[in-house]
Coordinates of C-alpha atoms in Angstrom, one line a residue:
M20 CA 48.4 92.9 -86.9
K21 CA 44.7 92.2 -86.5
K22 CA 45.5 89.0 -84.7
L23 CA 47.3 91.0 -82.0
I24 CA 44.5 93.6 -81.9
L25 CA 41.9 90.8 -81.4
F26 CA 44.0 89.3 -78.6
F27 CA 43.3 92.5 -76.6
C28 CA 39.7 91.3 -76.3
F29 CA 41.0 88.3 -74.3
L30 CA 43.4 90.3 -72.3
N31 CA 40.9 93.0 -71.4
L32 CA 38.3 90.3 -70.5
T33 CA 40.9 88.4 -68.3
I34 CA 41.5 91.7 -66.4
I35 CA 37.8 92.3 -66.0
Q36 CA 37.0 88.8 -64.7
S37 CA 40.0 88.0 -62.5
Q38 CA 39.8 88.5 -58.8
V39 CA 43.3 87.9 -57.6
L40 CA 43.8 86.8 -54.0
T41 CA 47.1 86.7 -52.2
E42 CA 48.5 83.3 -51.1
P43 CA 47.7 83.9 -47.4
E44 CA 44.1 84.8 -48.4
V45 CA 43.7 81.6 -50.4
L46 CA 45.0 79.5 -47.5
H47 CA 42.8 81.3 -45.0
I48 CA 39.7 80.6 -47.2
Q49 CA 40.6 76.9 -47.5
K50 CA 41.0 76.7 -43.8
R51 CA 37.6 78.3 -43.2
I52 CA 35.9 75.9 -45.6
N53 CA 37.6 72.8 -44.1
E54 CA 37.5 73.6 -40.4
E55 CA 34.8 76.1 -39.5
E56 CA 31.1 75.2 -39.2
L57 CA 29.7 77.5 -41.9
K58 CA 26.3 77.8 -43.5
V59 CA 26.0 76.4 -47.0
S60 CA 25.5 79.9 -48.5
E61 CA 28.8 81.0 -46.8
I62 CA 30.7 78.0 -48.1
I63 CA 29.4 78.7 -51.7
S64 CA 30.4 82.4 -51.5
L65 CA 34.0 81.4 -50.4
K66 CA 34.3 78.9 -53.2
I67 CA 33.1 81.5 -55.7
K68 CA 36.0 83.7 -54.6
M69 CA 38.5 80.8 -54.9
A70 CA 37.2 79.8 -58.4
N71 CA 37.5 83.4 -59.7
H72 CA 41.0 83.6 -58.3
F73 CA 42.1 80.4 -60.2
L74 CA 40.2 81.3 -63.4
G75 CA 42.8 81.8 -66.1
S76 CA 45.7 80.6 -64.1
D77 CA 44.5 77.1 -62.9
N78 CA 41.4 76.4 -64.9
K79 CA 41.1 72.8 -63.8
R80 CA 40.9 73.8 -60.2
A81 CA 38.4 76.7 -61.0
E82 CA 36.3 74.2 -63.0
K83 CA 36.2 71.7 -60.1
L84 CA 35.1 74.4 -57.7
A85 CA 32.4 75.7 -60.1
I86 CA 31.0 72.1 -60.4
E87 CA 31.0 71.8 -56.5
I88 CA 29.2 75.1 -56.3
L89 CA 26.5 74.0 -58.7
D90 CA 25.9 70.7 -56.8
E91 CA 25.7 72.4 -53.4
S92 CA 23.4 75.1 -54.7
R93 CA 21.0 72.6 -56.2
K94 CA 21.0 70.4 -53.1
S95 CA 20.4 73.4 -50.8
N96 CA 18.0 75.2 -53.2
I97 CA 20.3 78.3 -53.2
N98 CA 20.2 80.1 -56.5
D99 CA 22.1 83.3 -55.8
N100 CA 25.5 82.1 -57.0
L101 CA 24.5 79.9 -60.0
G102 CA 25.2 82.8 -62.4
E103 CA 28.9 83.0 -61.3
A104 CA 29.3 79.2 -61.4
Y105 CA 27.9 78.8 -64.9
Y106 CA 30.0 81.8 -66.0
I107 CA 33.2 80.2 -64.8
L108 CA 32.4 76.9 -66.6
G109 CA 31.5 78.9 -69.8
F110 CA 34.6 81.0 -69.7
I111 CA 36.9 77.9 -69.3
N112 CA 35.2 76.1 -72.2
V113 CA 35.0 78.9 -74.8
T114 CA 38.6 79.9 -74.2
G115 CA 40.1 76.4 -74.4
G116 CA 37.6 73.6 -74.2
D117 CA 34.4 72.5 -75.7
K118 CA 33.0 75.6 -77.4
T119 CA 29.4 74.2 -77.6
K120 CA 29.4 73.5 -73.9
G121 CA 30.9 76.9 -73.3
L122 CA 28.2 78.7 -75.1
F123 CA 25.5 76.7 -73.3
Y124 CA 27.0 77.6 -69.9
L125 CA 27.3 81.3 -70.7
N126 CA 23.7 81.4 -71.8
E127 CA 22.7 79.6 -68.6
S128 CA 24.8 82.1 -66.7
I129 CA 22.8 85.0 -68.2
K130 CA 19.5 83.3 -67.2
A131 CA 20.7 82.5 -63.7
F132 CA 21.8 86.2 -63.1
K133 CA 18.3 87.2 -64.1
R134 CA 16.7 84.9 -61.6
E135 CA 18.8 86.2 -58.7
L136 CA 16.9 88.3 -56.1
E137 CA 19.3 91.2 -56.3
V138 CA 21.1 92.6 -59.3
N139 CA 24.6 91.1 -59.4
P140 CA 27.2 93.6 -60.6
M141 CA 29.1 90.7 -62.2
G142 CA 26.2 89.9 -64.5
F143 CA 27.9 91.7 -67.4
K144 CA 30.7 89.0 -67.6
P145 CA 28.9 86.4 -69.6
Y146 CA 28.0 89.0 -72.2
A147 CA 31.6 90.2 -72.4
T148 CA 32.9 86.6 -72.7
L149 CA 30.4 85.9 -75.5
G150 CA 31.6 89.1 -77.2
R151 CA 35.2 87.9 -77.0
Y152 CA 34.3 84.4 -78.4
Y153 CA 32.4 85.8 -81.4
A154 CA 35.1 88.3 -82.1
K155 CA 37.7 85.5 -82.2
E156 CA 35.3 83.5 -84.5
G157 CA 35.0 86.5 -86.9
E158 CA 31.3 87.0 -86.1
N159 CA 31.7 90.8 -85.6
L160 CA 28.1 91.7 -85.3
K161 CA 27.4 89.1 -82.6
A162 CA 30.6 90.2 -80.8
L163 CA 29.6 93.8 -80.9
E164 CA 26.0 93.0 -79.8
N165 CA 27.3 91.2 -76.7
Y166 CA 29.9 93.9 -75.9
V167 CA 27.2 96.6 -76.0
K168 CA 24.9 94.5 -73.7
A169 CA 27.8 94.1 -71.2
Q170 CA 28.5 97.8 -71.3
E171 CA 24.9 98.8 -70.9
Y172 CA 24.5 96.4 -68.0
L173 CA 27.4 98.0 -66.2
K174 CA 26.0 101.5 -66.8
L175 CA 22.6 100.3 -65.4
V176 CA 24.0 98.9 -62.2
G177 CA 26.5 101.7 -61.7
G178 CA 29.6 99.6 -62.5
D179 CA 33.2 100.6 -62.3
I180 CA 34.0 103.2 -65.0
N181 CA 37.3 101.4 -65.8
L182 CA 35.3 98.2 -66.7
I183 CA 33.1 100.3 -69.0
M184 CA 36.1 101.8 -70.7
W185 CA 37.8 98.4 -71.1
L186 CA 34.6 97.4 -73.0
N187 CA 35.0 100.5 -75.1
C188 CA 38.4 99.2 -76.2
D189 CA 36.8 95.8 -77.0
I190 CA 34.1 97.5 -79.1
A191 CA 36.8 99.6 -80.8
D192 CA 38.6 96.4 -81.7
I193 CA 35.5 95.3 -83.7
Y194 CA 35.2 98.6 -85.4
I195 CA 38.9 98.4 -86.4
M196 CA 38.4 94.9 -87.8
V197 CA 35.7 96.1 -90.2
G198 CA 37.4 99.4 -91.1
E199 CA 35.1 101.7 -89.1
Y200 CA 37.9 103.8 -87.9
N201 CA 35.9 106.9 -87.0
L202 CA 33.6 104.9 -84.6
A203 CA 36.7 103.2 -83.2
H204 CA 38.5 106.5 -82.6
Q205 CA 35.4 107.9 -80.8
K206 CA 35.3 104.9 -78.4
L207 CA 39.0 105.0 -77.7
S208 CA 38.9 108.8 -77.1
E209 CA 36.2 108.1 -74.5
A210 CA 38.4 105.4 -72.9
I211 CA 41.4 107.7 -72.7
R212 CA 39.4 110.6 -71.3
F213 CA 37.3 108.8 -68.7
S214 CA 39.4 105.9 -67.6
T215 CA 41.5 106.2 -64.4
S216 CA 43.3 102.9 -65.0
L217 CA 46.8 103.3 -66.6
T218 CA 46.6 99.9 -68.3
A219 CA 43.2 100.8 -69.8
K220 CA 44.6 104.0 -71.2
A221 CA 47.6 102.0 -72.5
S222 CA 45.2 99.6 -74.3
A223 CA 43.3 102.6 -75.8
Y224 CA 46.5 104.3 -77.1
K225 CA 47.7 101.0 -78.6
L226 CA 44.5 100.4 -80.5
M227 CA 44.4 104.0 -81.6
A228 CA 48.0 103.6 -83.0
S229 CA 46.7 100.6 -85.0
I230 CA 44.1 102.8 -86.6
Y231 CA 46.8 105.2 -87.9
E232 CA 48.9 102.3 -88.9
E233 CA 46.1 100.9 -91.1
Q234 CA 45.7 104.4 -92.6
N235 CA 49.5 104.5 -93.3
D236 CA 50.1 107.5 -91.0
L237 CA 53.1 105.8 -89.5
E238 CA 54.5 108.8 -87.7
K239 CA 51.3 109.3 -85.7
A240 CA 51.0 105.6 -85.2
L241 CA 54.5 105.5 -83.7
Q242 CA 53.9 108.3 -81.3
L243 CA 50.7 106.7 -80.0
A244 CA 52.4 103.2 -79.8
I245 CA 55.3 104.6 -77.7
K246 CA 52.8 106.4 -75.5
S247 CA 50.9 103.2 -74.9
L248 CA 54.1 101.4 -73.9
E249 CA 54.9 104.2 -71.4
F250 CA 51.4 103.9 -69.7
A251 CA 51.7 100.1 -69.7
Q252 CA 55.1 100.3 -67.9
K253 CA 53.8 102.8 -65.3
G254 CA 50.7 100.7 -64.7
N255 CA 52.9 97.5 -64.1
E256 CA 51.3 95.8 -67.0
R257 CA 51.7 92.0 -67.4
K258 CA 54.6 90.6 -69.4
I259 CA 52.3 89.2 -72.1
N260 CA 50.9 92.7 -72.8
L261 CA 54.3 94.4 -72.6
G262 CA 55.4 92.0 -75.3
I263 CA 52.5 93.0 -77.5
Y264 CA 53.2 96.8 -77.0
N265 CA 56.9 96.3 -77.9
F266 CA 55.9 94.1 -80.9
G267 CA 53.5 96.9 -82.2
I268 CA 56.3 99.4 -82.1
A269 CA 58.7 97.0 -83.8
R270 CA 56.2 96.5 -86.6
I271 CA 55.7 100.2 -87.2
Y272 CA 59.5 100.8 -87.4
F273 CA 59.7 97.9 -89.9
K274 CA 57.1 99.6 -92.1
K275 CA 59.1 102.8 -91.8
K276 CA 62.1 100.7 -93.0
L277 CA 64.0 101.5 -89.8
F278 CA 65.0 97.9 -89.4
N279 CA 67.6 98.2 -86.6
K280 CA 65.1 100.0 -84.3
S281 CA 62.5 97.4 -85.3
S282 CA 64.9 94.6 -84.3
H283 CA 65.5 96.3 -80.9
F284 CA 61.8 96.4 -79.9
F285 CA 61.3 92.9 -81.4
D286 CA 64.0 91.5 -79.2
K287 CA 62.2 93.0 -76.1
S288 CA 58.9 91.5 -77.1
L289 CA 60.3 88.1 -77.8
A290 CA 62.1 88.1 -74.4
Y291 CA 58.8 88.8 -72.6
W292 CA 57.0 86.0 -74.4
Q293 CA 59.7 83.4 -74.0
E294 CA 59.8 84.1 -70.3
I295 CA 56.1 83.1 -70.0
N296 CA 56.1 80.6 -72.9
Y297 CA 53.4 82.5 -74.9
L298 CA 53.5 80.3 -78.0
D299 CA 51.2 82.5 -80.2
G300 CA 53.6 85.5 -79.7
I301 CA 56.7 83.4 -80.1
Y302 CA 55.7 81.9 -83.4
D303 CA 54.6 85.3 -84.8
A304 CA 57.8 86.8 -83.5
H305 CA 60.0 84.2 -85.3
L306 CA 58.3 85.0 -88.6
F307 CA 58.8 88.7 -88.0
K308 CA 62.5 88.2 -87.0
I309 CA 63.1 86.4 -90.3
K310 CA 61.5 89.3 -92.2
I311 CA 63.8 91.8 -90.4
D312 CA 66.8 89.7 -91.2
L313 CA 65.7 89.5 -94.8
E314 CA 65.7 93.3 -95.1
L315 CA 68.9 93.8 -93.1
E316 CA 71.0 90.9 -94.5
G317 CA 69.2 90.0 -97.7
A318 CA 68.0 86.5 -98.6
N319 CA 70.1 83.5 -97.5
P320 CA 69.5 79.7 -97.1
K321 CA 69.9 80.0 -93.3
Q322 CA 66.5 81.8 -93.2
V323 CA 64.8 79.0 -95.1
V324 CA 66.2 76.5 -92.5
E325 CA 64.8 78.6 -89.7
L326 CA 61.4 78.6 -91.3
V327 CA 61.4 74.8 -91.7
Q328 CA 62.5 74.5 -88.1
L329 CA 59.7 76.8 -87.0
R330 CA 57.1 74.7 -88.8
D331 CA 58.6 71.5 -87.3
N332 CA 58.4 73.0 -83.7
I333 CA 54.7 73.8 -84.0
E334 CA 52.9 70.9 -82.3
D335 CA 49.3 71.8 -82.9
K336 CA 49.4 72.3 -86.6
L337 CA 45.7 73.1 -86.9
A338 CA 45.7 75.8 -84.2
Y339 CA 48.6 77.6 -85.9
S340 CA 47.7 77.0 -89.6
N341 CA 47.9 80.7 -90.3
V342 CA 51.5 80.8 -89.0
I343 CA 52.4 77.8 -91.1
V344 CA 50.9 79.2 -94.3
G345 CA 52.6 82.6 -93.5
S346 CA 56.0 80.8 -93.1
I347 CA 55.6 79.0 -96.4
I348 CA 54.8 82.2 -98.2
L349 CA 57.8 83.9 -96.6
Q350 CA 60.0 80.9 -97.6
A351 CA 58.7 81.4 -101.2
I352 CA 59.7 85.1 -101.1
I353 CA 63.2 84.1 -99.9
N354 CA 63.4 81.5 -102.7
K355 CA 62.4 84.1 -105.3
R356 CA 65.0 86.6 -104.0
L357 CA 67.6 83.8 -104.2
G358 CA 66.6 83.3 -107.8
E359 CA 65.0 79.9 -107.1
I360 CA 61.8 80.7 -109.0
E361 CA 60.6 77.1 -109.4
L362 CA 61.1 76.4 -105.7
A363 CA 59.2 79.6 -104.9
E364 CA 56.3 78.5 -107.1
K365 CA 56.3 75.1 -105.5
H366 CA 56.0 76.7 -102.0
L367 CA 53.3 79.1 -103.1
I368 CA 51.2 76.3 -104.6
Q369 CA 51.7 74.4 -101.3
S370 CA 50.3 77.4 -99.4
L371 CA 47.4 77.6 -101.9
Q372 CA 46.4 74.1 -100.9
M373 CA 46.3 75.1 -97.3
I374 CA 44.4 78.4 -97.3
D375 CA 41.0 76.9 -96.8
K376 CA 42.0 75.4 -93.5
K377 CA 40.4 76.9 -90.4
G378 CA 42.4 79.7 -88.9
V379 CA 43.9 81.0 -92.1
K380 CA 43.1 84.8 -92.3
E381 CA 41.8 86.6 -95.3
S382 CA 44.8 89.0 -95.1
T383 CA 47.1 85.9 -95.5
K384 CA 45.1 84.8 -98.5
L385 CA 45.5 88.2 -100.1
S386 CA 49.3 88.1 -99.5
L387 CA 49.4 84.7 -101.1
Y388 CA 47.5 85.8 -104.2
Q389 CA 49.7 88.9 -104.5
E390 CA 52.9 86.8 -104.4
L391 CA 51.5 84.4 -107.0
I392 CA 50.6 87.4 -109.3
N393 CA 54.1 88.8 -108.9
L394 CA 55.7 85.4 -109.6
Y395 CA 53.7 84.7 -112.7
E396 CA 54.2 88.2 -113.9
L397 CA 58.0 87.6 -113.6
K398 CA 57.6 84.3 -115.5
G399 CA 55.3 85.8 -118.1
S400 CA 52.6 83.2 -117.4
E401 CA 48.9 83.4 -118.3
K402 CA 48.2 82.2 -114.7
Q403 CA 48.8 85.7 -113.6
E404 CA 45.3 86.7 -114.9
F405 CA 43.7 83.8 -113.1
F406 CA 45.2 84.8 -109.7
L407 CA 44.5 88.5 -110.4
K408 CA 40.8 87.6 -110.7
K409 CA 41.0 85.6 -107.5
Y410 CA 42.7 88.5 -105.7
D411 CA 40.1 91.1 -107.0
K412 CA 37.2 88.7 -106.1
L413 CA 38.5 88.2 -102.5
K414 CA 39.0 91.9 -102.1
D415 CA 35.5 92.7 -103.4
S416 CA 34.1 90.0 -101.0
L417 CA 35.9 91.6 -98.1
A418 CA 34.7 95.0 -99.0
L419 CA 31.1 93.7 -99.2
V420 CA 31.4 92.0 -95.8
S421 CA 32.9 95.3 -94.4
K422 CA 29.9 97.2 -95.8
K423 CA 27.4 94.7 -94.4
N424 CA 29.2 94.8 -91.0
T425 CA 29.2 98.6 -91.1
T426 CA 25.5 98.7 -91.7
G427 CA 25.0 96.2 -88.9
L428 CA 27.3 98.2 -86.6
L429 CA 25.4 101.4 -87.2
E430 CA 22.1 99.6 -86.6
I431 CA 23.4 98.4 -83.3
E432 CA 24.6 101.8 -82.3
L433 CA 21.2 103.4 -83.3
N434 CA 19.1 100.6 -81.6
K435 CA 20.7 100.4 -78.2
K436 CA 17.3 100.8 -76.8
K437 CA 16.4 97.1 -77.3
Y438 CA 19.5 96.1 -75.3
L439 CA 18.6 98.6 -72.7
D440 CA 15.1 97.2 -72.5
E441 CA 16.5 93.7 -72.1
I442 CA 18.9 94.7 -69.4
S443 CA 16.3 97.0 -67.6
F444 CA 14.5 93.7 -66.7
Y445 CA 16.9 93.6 -63.8
Q446 CA 16.1 97.1 -62.6
E447 CA 12.4 96.6 -62.9
R448 CA 12.7 93.5 -60.8
V449 CA 14.7 95.2 -58.2
D450 CA 12.3 98.1 -58.0
S451 CA 9.4 95.7 -57.7
L452 CA 11.1 93.9 -54.8
K453 CA 12.0 97.2 -53.1
N454 CA 8.3 98.3 -53.2
E455 CA 7.1 95.0 -52.0
N456 CA 9.7 95.0 -49.2
L457 CA 8.6 98.6 -48.3
K458 CA 4.9 97.6 -48.0
N459 CA 5.8 94.6 -45.9
Y460 CA 8.0 96.7 -43.7
R461 CA 5.2 99.3 -43.1
L462 CA 2.7 96.5 -42.3
L463 CA 5.1 94.8 -39.9
K464 CA 5.7 98.2 -38.3
K465 CA 2.0 98.7 -37.7
V466 CA 1.6 95.2 -36.4
F467 CA 4.5 95.7 -34.1
I468 CA 3.2 99.0 -32.7
I469 CA -0.3 97.6 -32.1
S470 CA 1.2 94.4 -30.5
F471 CA 3.4 96.5 -28.3
I472 CA 0.5 98.6 -27.1
V473 CA -1.6 95.5 -26.4
V474 CA 1.2 93.9 -24.5
V475 CA 1.8 97.0 -22.4
I476 CA -1.9 97.2 -21.5
L477 CA -2.0 93.5 -20.6
I478 CA 1.1 93.9 -18.4
A479 CA -0.4 96.9 -16.6
M480 CA -3.7 95.1 -16.0
I481 CA -1.9 92.0 -14.7
Y482 CA 0.3 94.2 -12.5
F483 CA -2.7 96.1 -10.9
F484 CA -4.7 92.9 -10.5
V485 CA -1.8 91.2 -8.7
R486 CA -1.2 94.2 -6.5
K487 CA -4.9 94.2 -5.5
R488 CA -4.9 90.5 -4.8
E489 CA -1.8 90.9 -2.7
E490 CA -3.4 93.7 -0.6
E491 CA -6.5 91.6 -0.1
L492 CA -4.5 88.6 0.9
R493 CA -2.5 90.7 3.4
E494 CA -5.7 92.1 4.9
L495 CA -7.2 88.6 5.1
N496 CA -4.1 87.3 6.9
R497 CA -4.2 90.2 9.3
K498 CA -7.8 89.6 10.2
R499 CA -7.3 85.9 10.5
N500 CA -4.5 86.6 13.0
V501 CA -6.5 89.1 15.0
I502 CA -9.5 86.7 15.2
S503 CA -7.2 83.9 16.3
D504 CA -5.8 86.0 19.1
V505 CA -9.2 87.3 20.2
M506 CA -10.6 83.8 20.3
K507 CA -7.8 82.6 22.5
L508 CA -8.3 85.6 24.9
F509 CA -12.1 85.0 24.9
N510 CA -11.7 81.3 25.7
S511 CA -9.3 82.0 28.5
T512 CA -11.6 84.7 30.2
K513 CA -14.6 82.4 29.8
K514 CA -12.9 79.7 31.8
E515 CA -12.2 82.1 34.7
G516 CA -15.9 82.8 34.9
E517 CA -15.8 86.4 33.6
E518 CA -19.2 87.3 32.3
S519 CA -17.9 90.2 30.2
L520 CA -14.8 91.6 28.8
S521 CA -13.5 95.0 29.6
V522 CA -13.2 96.5 26.1
K523 CA -10.9 99.1 27.3
N524 CA -8.3 96.5 28.6
I525 CA -8.1 94.8 25.2
D526 CA -6.4 96.2 22.1
N527 CA -9.1 97.9 19.9
N528 CA -7.9 96.1 16.8
R529 CA -8.4 92.7 18.4
V530 CA -11.8 93.6 19.8
Y531 CA -13.0 94.6 16.4
G532 CA -12.3 91.1 15.1
M533 CA -13.9 89.5 18.2
L534 CA -17.1 91.5 17.9
I535 CA -17.3 91.0 14.2
N536 CA -17.5 87.3 14.8
E537 CA -19.9 87.6 17.7
E538 CA -22.8 86.9 15.4
N539 CA -25.1 85.7 18.2
H540 CA -24.8 89.0 20.2
L541 CA -25.5 91.0 17.1
T542 CA -28.5 88.9 16.1
D543 CA -30.0 89.1 19.6
F544 CA -29.6 92.8 19.7
I545 CA -31.2 93.3 16.3
E546 CA -34.2 91.2 17.4
R547 CA -34.6 93.3 20.6
L548 CA -34.2 96.5 18.5
N549 CA -36.9 95.4 16.1
E550 CA -39.3 94.8 19.0
K551 CA -38.5 98.2 20.5
I552 CA -38.6 100.1 17.2
P553 CA -41.3 98.5 15.0
N554 CA -42.1 99.2 11.3
N555 CA -38.5 98.6 10.3
R556 CA -37.6 102.2 10.3
L557 CA -33.9 101.4 10.4
S558 CA -31.9 99.7 7.7
D559 CA -29.7 96.6 8.4
T560 CA -26.5 98.7 8.2
E561 CA -28.0 101.4 10.4
K562 CA -28.9 98.6 13.0
K563 CA -25.2 97.5 12.9
V564 CA -24.1 101.0 13.4
V565 CA -26.5 101.3 16.5
F566 CA -25.0 98.0 17.8
Y567 CA -21.5 99.3 17.8
L568 CA -22.4 102.7 19.1
R569 CA -24.1 101.0 22.0
L570 CA -20.8 99.3 22.8
G571 CA -19.0 102.6 22.8
Y572 CA -17.1 102.6 19.5
S573 CA -16.3 105.8 17.7
S574 CA -17.3 106.5 14.1
K575 CA -13.8 105.9 12.8
E576 CA -13.7 102.4 14.5
I577 CA -17.1 101.5 13.2
A578 CA -16.0 102.5 9.7
N579 CA -13.0 100.1 9.9
I580 CA -15.2 97.3 11.2
L581 CA -17.9 97.7 8.5
S582 CA -15.3 98.5 5.8
I583 CA -17.1 101.8 4.9
S584 CA -15.9 105.4 5.0
Y585 CA -15.9 107.6 8.1
L586 CA -18.3 110.1 6.4
T587 CA -20.7 107.3 5.6
V588 CA -20.8 106.3 9.3
N589 CA -21.6 110.0 10.2
N590 CA -24.3 110.0 7.6
Y591 CA -25.8 106.8 9.1
R592 CA -25.7 108.4 12.6
Y593 CA -27.5 111.5 11.3
S594 CA -30.1 109.3 9.6
I595 CA -30.6 107.3 12.8
R596 CA -31.2 110.4 15.0
K597 CA -33.6 111.8 12.6
K598 CA -35.6 108.5 12.3
L599 CA -35.7 108.1 16.1
G600 CA -36.2 111.7 16.9
L601 CA -33.0 112.1 19.0
K602 CA -32.0 115.7 19.7
N603 CA -28.7 115.1 21.6
T604 CA -26.0 114.2 19.0
S605 CA -23.2 113.0 21.4
S606 CA -22.0 109.4 21.5
T607 CA -22.9 109.2 25.2
A608 CA -26.5 110.1 24.4
F609 CA -26.6 107.4 21.7
K610 CA -25.2 104.8 24.1
N611 CA -27.5 105.7 27.0
Y612 CA -30.6 105.6 24.7
F613 CA -29.7 102.1 23.2
N614 CA -28.5 100.6 26.5
K615 CA -32.2 100.7 27.6
I616 CA -33.0 98.1 24.9

């Protein structure tokens, strides 16, 4: 029975780690990898999906993909998927390959997950796989330690509650193995209460049924076993698991001595296992079938033949040594019932020589010693005492191991903090990275705002500078054109012998330019003005204003010529009158006064 309970560790773990894709999804991913120009990180992510899909169903393909991922990650210095790749290689090896390699890869997976920049929600998987491995090897404390780490990791990263409850079932398996039924019951009750997965509930009910079966409460065990099968069927459980559920019910009916009902559920379980060629189940089922026939039909030589055929059909003798020893013990029981005492003794002695082989369970050894005690009691042999001591010694040894395990289990339960401290490494790293990223973000934000303001100011300055230069350029072009036109006009009138130009017949704008460039006229006038008005009472600008007033220009026109404001020209006129003592303020008076010079 415990062999089947332990098998739930593997089943639960397979459900946890598998990421099943549909066939079209697989083809689409392959097409993307082969045809699209993707980044190395994108290719690695797609290959991780593919490897997880094939894990458990096509391990060779999954292993090839994992090795490719490791190679590409090392070449590209990308470390974010190393944990997944190492995990896949570790899982494949510990479940059916090189165990030493498997343990190495799983430990590398744990290290790689710790090095990743972000907490990976799949980082619990190597712990769960190590738990399954140690549980299978009978190292219950190590198994429990890793299951607890996996569970606490999931709680820390806010993992799926169903995964946490599956691990509850795995932890309960360990408790059942060492006889800690109260702790197991507590874990399974949590799984039933909090899980939303029908298959997880089915597993919890199945394991709870095994607790009551161990305690010989067969009625309660049967109720829970039937309930577990109902949940499994509703949840579309896999055939391998449906076989286990039916087999569990068959075993309970057998203990209740309801052999016909036992046979009915046995046939169902065998059909499921034969359909998928699950050898572990098939071999166990054959032994169980012969036990049922033994109770229903009594002992007969046909059953012996079936047992011999079963042993002959087992190809890997070492892997199924427990089944082989069990079949020999059952054959001895049949021989004894047929009255073949010597033959029964021969087969029991043969079993005795094989019990130290790897894979033979302690429960099988106890059964063997019990049969030898019964046989020698029947024969009245002194050897009965010898095997009675062996039986008691083994029982005491198992009780001592159970007590030691119980103490260790309680220590693990009471000292979860050290596992939390180890797992919290991830959270501390994430918090540190978040704080660092926040500081960098704030700094970048400030730099961006300052840069933006500087750029806006520079753009505005450049814009106004360009506008000013454009205006100046337009003004220069206008003046150049005016000067050019005036010079042409001046030259043409000079040839015709005209001594002066009628200012009134020329466009004012053109005359401005002409007079501005008549430096000689202005210079002569200023010299005469200096002679007439000594002591330099007038400034240079005032003299220019006098020059243009003499020619009959208005204040506005003079302002345009000298590039000063209209008010400034009026101020100059006022200053000139005051300095020269002129009382009449009209332009005509100005003109008449200065025309005398």
